[in-house]
Amino acid sequence: MEKNVKVSMLCQIYGKMLTEKQYEVINDYYNNDLSLSEIAENHQITRQAVRDIIKKGENKLFELEEKLAFMEKTLKQEKQLQQILEELSKIEETSSDKKVEKILNHVREELSCLA
């Protein structure tokens, strides 16, 4: 997974555990696509200060993910749900029983609520 996407996802998951300034700067950089200079100007700090805030924030996000693994677990669950839905579709395609079709549709609806 690309680093920018990973940091953006981690920020969504763990953003509240960063300082307010770290969250704002990381959000501006990764999600709002602002440059270091633009962020520095908006916060009235130097580009180097912005870079330092980003690095410290990234380190904290990666440390939290390493300890808690919420993103890893979420991605794994999403993959498993997708595989289950694919298997249900295969069963539905090979079955002509209306009761089975109704049950499969119900299960699919319940699983889609989890995705």
Short mmCIF file of C-alpha atoms in Angstrom, two decimals:
data_model
loop_
_atom_site.label_atom_id
_atom_site.label_comp_id
_atom_site.label_asym_id
_atom_site.label_seq_id
_atom_site.Cartn_x
_atom_site.Cartn_y
_atom_site.Cartn_z
CA MET A 1 0.00 0.00 0.00
CA GLU A 2 1.28 3.45 -0.89
CA LYS A 3 2.59 5.44 2.09
CA ASN A 4 0.31 8.43 1.46
CA VAL A 5 -2.79 6.24 1.47
CA LYS A 6 -1.60 4.36 4.54
CA VAL A 7 -0.90 7.55 6.52
CA SER A 8 -4.26 8.99 5.47
CA MET A 9 -6.06 5.84 6.67
CA LEU A 10 -4.09 5.77 9.91
CA CYS A 11 -4.96 9.42 10.48
CA GLN A 12 -8.65 8.57 10.14
CA ILE A 13 -8.31 5.75 12.65
CA TYR A 14 -5.91 7.24 15.20
CA GLY A 15 -6.11 10.97 14.44
CA LYS A 16 -7.71 11.82 17.78
CA MET A 17 -4.64 10.44 19.54
CA LEU A 18 -2.38 13.03 17.90
CA THR A 19 -2.02 16.56 19.15
CA GLU A 20 -4.43 18.98 17.53
CA LYS A 21 -1.56 20.61 15.62
CA GLN A 22 -0.19 17.25 14.42
CA TYR A 23 -3.63 16.22 13.24
CA GLU A 24 -4.24 19.50 11.39
CA VAL A 25 -0.83 19.47 9.69
CA ILE A 26 -0.99 15.80 8.69
CA ASN A 27 -4.55 16.21 7.47
CA ASP A 28 -3.57 19.26 5.42
CA TYR A 29 -0.57 17.47 3.94
CA TYR A 30 -2.05 14.04 3.20
CA ASN A 31 -5.77 14.68 2.76
CA ASN A 32 -5.97 18.29 1.58
CA ASP A 33 -2.84 17.99 -0.59
CA LEU A 34 -1.26 21.20 0.68
CA SER A 35 2.46 21.75 0.28
CA LEU A 36 4.85 22.26 3.19
CA SER A 37 5.04 25.95 2.27
CA GLU A 38 1.26 26.35 2.22
CA ILE A 39 0.90 24.64 5.59
CA ALA A 40 3.76 26.71 7.04
CA GLU A 41 2.09 29.90 5.85
CA ASN A 42 -1.34 28.88 7.20
CA HIS A 43 0.09 28.01 10.63
CA GLN A 44 2.68 30.80 10.64
CA ILE A 45 5.58 28.39 11.19
CA THR A 46 8.61 27.38 9.14
CA ARG A 47 8.63 24.64 6.50
CA GLN A 48 11.08 22.74 8.72
CA ALA A 49 8.65 22.93 11.64
CA VAL A 50 5.91 21.54 9.39
CA ARG A 51 8.20 18.70 8.31
CA ASP A 52 9.08 17.93 11.94
CA ILE A 53 5.41 17.89 12.95
CA ILE A 54 4.58 15.55 10.06
CA LYS A 55 7.44 13.18 10.92
CA LYS A 56 6.51 13.03 14.63
CA GLY A 57 2.85 12.53 13.74
CA GLU A 58 3.64 9.79 11.24
CA ASN A 59 5.85 8.02 13.77
CA LYS A 60 3.06 8.13 16.34
CA LEU A 61 0.50 6.81 13.84
CA PHE A 62 2.75 3.92 12.78
CA GLU A 63 3.56 3.15 16.43
CA LEU A 64 -0.14 3.03 17.32
CA GLU A 65 -0.89 0.76 14.36
CA GLU A 66 1.99 -1.51 15.30
CA LYS A 67 0.61 -1.87 18.84
CA LEU A 68 -3.13 -1.92 18.12
CA ALA A 69 -3.34 -3.13 14.49
CA PHE A 70 -6.83 -1.72 13.84
CA MET A 71 -6.13 -0.95 10.21
CA GLU A 72 -4.59 -4.36 9.58
CA LYS A 73 -7.56 -6.10 11.20
CA THR A 74 -10.05 -3.96 9.30
CA LEU A 75 -8.41 -4.63 5.94
CA LYS A 76 -8.28 -8.35 6.71
CA GLN A 77 -11.98 -8.40 7.65
CA GLU A 78 -12.92 -6.51 4.48
CA LYS A 79 -11.01 -9.04 2.39
CA GLN A 80 -12.70 -11.95 4.19
CA LEU A 81 -16.15 -10.38 3.71
CA GLN A 82 -15.46 -9.95 0.00
CA GLN A 83 -14.43 -13.61 -0.29
CA ILE A 84 -17.58 -14.73 1.55
CA LEU A 85 -19.77 -12.62 -0.74
CA GLU A 86 -18.05 -14.13 -3.78
CA GLU A 87 -18.68 -17.64 -2.45
CA LEU A 88 -22.34 -16.81 -1.83
CA SER A 89 -22.65 -15.64 -5.42
CA LYS A 90 -21.18 -18.93 -6.66
CA ILE A 91 -23.67 -20.91 -4.58
CA GLU A 92 -26.54 -18.77 -5.83
CA GLU A 93 -25.50 -19.25 -9.46
CA THR A 94 -25.48 -23.04 -9.14
CA SER A 95 -28.67 -23.39 -7.09
CA SER A 96 -32.20 -23.31 -8.44
CA ASP A 97 -33.86 -23.62 -5.04
CA LYS A 98 -35.87 -20.49 -4.14
CA LYS A 99 -35.48 -21.07 -0.39
CA VAL A 100 -31.69 -21.21 -0.73
CA GLU A 101 -31.75 -18.07 -2.87
CA LYS A 102 -33.80 -16.23 -0.23
CA ILE A 103 -31.45 -17.31 2.57
CA LEU A 104 -28.40 -16.30 0.54
CA ASN A 105 -29.89 -12.87 -0.16
CA HIS A 106 -30.57 -12.39 3.54
CA VAL A 107 -27.03 -13.41 4.46
CA ARG A 108 -25.63 -11.11 1.75
CA GLU A 109 -27.66 -8.17 3.13
CA GLU A 110 -26.43 -8.83 6.67
CA LEU A 111 -22.81 -9.07 5.50
CA SER A 112 -23.05 -5.89 3.44
CA CYS A 113 -23.98 -4.03 6.63
CA LEU A 114 -20.59 -5.03 8.05
CA ALA A 115 -18.60 -3.83 5.04
#
